[in-house]
Short mmCIF file of C-alpha atoms in Angstrom, two decimals:
data_model
loop_
_atom_site.label_atom_id
_atom_site.label_comp_id
_atom_site.label_asym_id
_atom_site.label_seq_id
_atom_site.Cartn_x
_atom_site.Cartn_y
_atom_site.Cartn_z
CA UNK A 1 148.79 46.69 115.49
CA UNK A 2 147.29 49.30 115.00
CA UNK A 3 144.06 49.73 117.74
CA UNK A 4 140.79 51.36 118.23
CA UNK A 5 139.63 53.62 120.80
CA UNK A 6 136.07 55.06 121.02
CA UNK A 7 135.17 58.61 123.38
CA UNK A 8 132.46 60.42 124.04
CA UNK A 9 133.16 64.18 124.42
CA UNK A 10 130.18 66.67 123.26
CA UNK A 11 129.48 67.51 119.56
CA UNK A 12 131.84 65.13 117.22
CA UNK A 13 132.82 67.72 115.19
CA UNK A 14 135.64 69.29 117.66
CA UNK A 15 136.31 66.66 119.61
CA UNK A 16 137.50 64.17 116.01
CA UNK A 17 139.98 67.55 115.37
CA UNK A 18 140.97 67.67 118.13
CA UNK A 19 142.73 63.95 118.19
CA UNK A 20 143.38 64.34 114.54
CA UNK A 21 146.04 66.38 115.54
CA UNK A 22 147.84 63.77 117.70
CA UNK A 23 150.26 62.28 116.62
CA UNK A 24 150.19 58.06 116.18
CA UNK A 25 146.15 58.87 115.96
CA UNK A 26 145.87 57.02 112.59
CA UNK A 27 142.33 57.89 112.27
CA UNK A 28 139.52 59.17 113.21
CA UNK A 29 136.20 58.68 112.44
CA UNK A 30 132.44 59.98 114.15
CA UNK A 31 130.00 57.66 114.51
CA UNK A 32 126.72 56.76 117.50
CA UNK A 33 127.03 54.37 120.23
CA UNK A 34 125.31 52.91 122.84
CA UNK A 35 121.67 53.05 121.77
CA UNK A 36 120.16 51.58 121.46
CA UNK A 37 118.55 51.74 117.78
CA UNK A 38 120.24 50.42 114.36
CA UNK A 39 121.67 51.89 111.97
CA UNK A 40 120.66 55.54 114.08
CA UNK A 41 120.48 59.07 111.27
CA UNK A 42 122.02 61.81 113.04
CA UNK A 43 118.32 63.03 113.37
CA UNK A 44 116.98 59.98 114.98
CA UNK A 45 120.28 60.53 117.99
CA UNK A 46 119.08 63.95 117.40
CA UNK A 47 115.57 63.30 118.91
CA UNK A 48 117.51 62.08 122.38
CA UNK A 49 115.41 58.86 121.99
CA UNK A 50 117.83 56.72 120.68
CA UNK A 51 120.36 56.92 123.39
CA UNK A 52 122.57 56.86 121.51
CA UNK A 53 126.50 59.35 122.41
CA UNK A 54 127.56 61.09 119.39
CA UNK A 55 131.64 59.30 119.40
CA UNK A 56 135.01 59.13 117.68
CA UNK A 57 135.81 55.95 116.99
CA UNK A 58 140.17 56.42 116.93
CA UNK A 59 142.55 54.39 115.47
CA UNK A 60 146.03 55.04 117.20
CA UNK A 61 149.26 53.32 116.66
CA UNK A 62 149.92 51.80 119.87
CA UNK A 63 153.44 51.43 119.60
CA UNK A 64 153.59 56.07 117.83
CA UNK A 65 150.54 56.60 121.02
CA UNK A 66 149.18 55.46 124.67
CA UNK A 67 145.84 54.59 125.62
CA UNK A 68 146.32 56.66 128.36
CA UNK A 69 148.45 59.47 126.32
CA UNK A 70 144.85 59.85 125.13
CA UNK A 71 142.82 59.46 127.45
CA UNK A 72 144.84 62.06 128.93
CA UNK A 73 143.68 64.59 126.00
CA UNK A 74 139.85 62.55 126.51
CA UNK A 75 139.80 64.83 129.96
CA UNK A 76 141.69 68.20 128.20
CA UNK A 77 139.36 68.82 124.99
CA UNK A 78 135.61 68.59 128.33
CA UNK A 79 134.65 69.72 130.82
CA UNK A 80 133.83 66.03 131.95
CA UNK A 81 131.54 67.22 135.17
CA UNK A 82 128.44 68.48 133.03
CA UNK A 83 125.35 65.53 132.85
CA UNK A 84 124.69 65.56 129.21
CA UNK A 85 126.01 68.44 127.35
CA UNK A 86 128.55 70.48 126.53
CA UNK A 87 128.76 74.06 125.99
CA UNK A 88 125.18 74.69 124.54
CA UNK A 89 124.90 71.78 123.87
CA UNK A 90 122.32 69.32 125.10
CA UNK A 91 120.95 66.04 125.23
CA UNK A 92 122.03 62.83 126.10
CA UNK A 93 124.52 62.96 123.18
CA UNK A 94 126.38 64.72 124.43
CA UNK A 95 127.20 62.93 127.08
CA UNK A 96 130.63 62.21 128.16
CA UNK A 97 131.97 58.71 128.24
CA UNK A 98 134.63 56.37 127.33
CA UNK A 99 133.53 52.41 126.03
CA UNK A 100 136.33 50.70 126.51
CA UNK A 101 136.98 47.65 123.80
CA UNK A 102 139.87 45.52 126.52
CA UNK A 103 139.42 44.68 129.73
CA UNK A 104 143.14 46.90 129.34
CA UNK A 105 141.58 49.77 127.97
CA UNK A 106 138.21 49.55 130.88
CA UNK A 107 140.78 49.81 133.73
CA UNK A 108 143.13 51.97 132.63
CA UNK A 109 139.92 54.81 131.90
CA UNK A 110 138.65 53.62 135.46
CA UNK A 111 142.66 54.30 137.04
CA UNK A 112 142.95 57.59 134.82
CA UNK A 113 138.73 58.78 136.65
CA UNK A 114 140.28 57.72 139.55
CA UNK A 115 142.55 59.90 139.20
CA UNK A 116 141.43 63.30 137.54
CA UNK A 117 138.82 63.35 140.64
CA UNK A 118 141.13 62.62 143.19
CA UNK A 119 143.16 65.96 141.82
CA UNK A 120 140.28 67.88 142.19
CA UNK A 121 140.74 69.93 139.06
CA UNK A 122 137.07 70.15 139.08
CA UNK A 123 134.66 70.79 141.71
CA UNK A 124 131.62 69.01 140.90
CA UNK A 125 131.93 64.88 140.64
CA UNK A 126 133.12 62.77 136.82
CA UNK A 127 130.52 62.00 134.54
CA UNK A 128 132.17 60.57 132.65
CA UNK A 129 130.45 56.86 131.86
CA UNK A 130 132.53 54.43 131.34
CA UNK A 131 130.99 51.07 129.41
CA UNK A 132 132.11 48.33 126.92
CA UNK A 133 131.52 49.30 123.69
CA UNK A 134 128.35 48.68 121.85
CA UNK A 135 128.44 49.10 118.09
CA UNK A 136 130.10 52.03 115.60
CA UNK A 137 127.11 53.92 114.00
CA UNK A 138 129.83 56.04 111.90
CA UNK A 139 128.33 59.41 110.90
CA UNK A 140 126.88 60.14 107.63
CA UNK A 141 129.67 61.42 105.23
CA UNK A 142 128.71 65.08 105.68
CA UNK A 143 129.79 64.47 109.47
CA UNK A 144 133.14 63.24 108.66
CA UNK A 145 136.74 65.97 109.46
CA UNK A 146 133.04 68.40 109.47
CA UNK A 147 136.03 71.48 110.93
CA UNK A 148 138.31 70.83 108.43
CA UNK A 149 135.69 70.93 105.51
CA UNK A 150 134.97 74.52 106.21
CA UNK A 151 137.65 76.20 108.09
CA UNK A 152 137.17 76.24 111.44
CA UNK A 153 138.64 75.89 113.87
CA UNK A 154 136.03 75.01 116.95
CA UNK A 155 132.09 73.66 116.91
CA UNK A 156 131.07 76.67 118.88
CA UNK A 157 130.62 79.59 117.11
#
């Protein structure tokens, strides 16, 4: 049976494409979560006033890819020491975050973060928040598979 995972790692276009490339990922949808406004639009979220993060909601087959493997990919696809920014993008919507869907995901995310901190890979502390999944609002259709539609490899041109 398929499971869901939700990650924020900066601009959602790039992380959507990265998760789509992982065998066992059945779908990846970009959207917004973690805020206080119902049904926010991209313009609302970019105002930095809704509290939402740009996220990717990943549907995966745990028989083919584990949640731990998704966490490992998440840590590799962005800089988790950046507070409210990734690359040239800044604001709370670009924060690094894991939104867990079960107690098992919460435990795995915390264990993974602790292991990364202990590894010494980064000189700065890991800024990634780990919080319970909140209502997910699918982003506008033009954001879905954005890089794929444009034949682009990155969202930082």
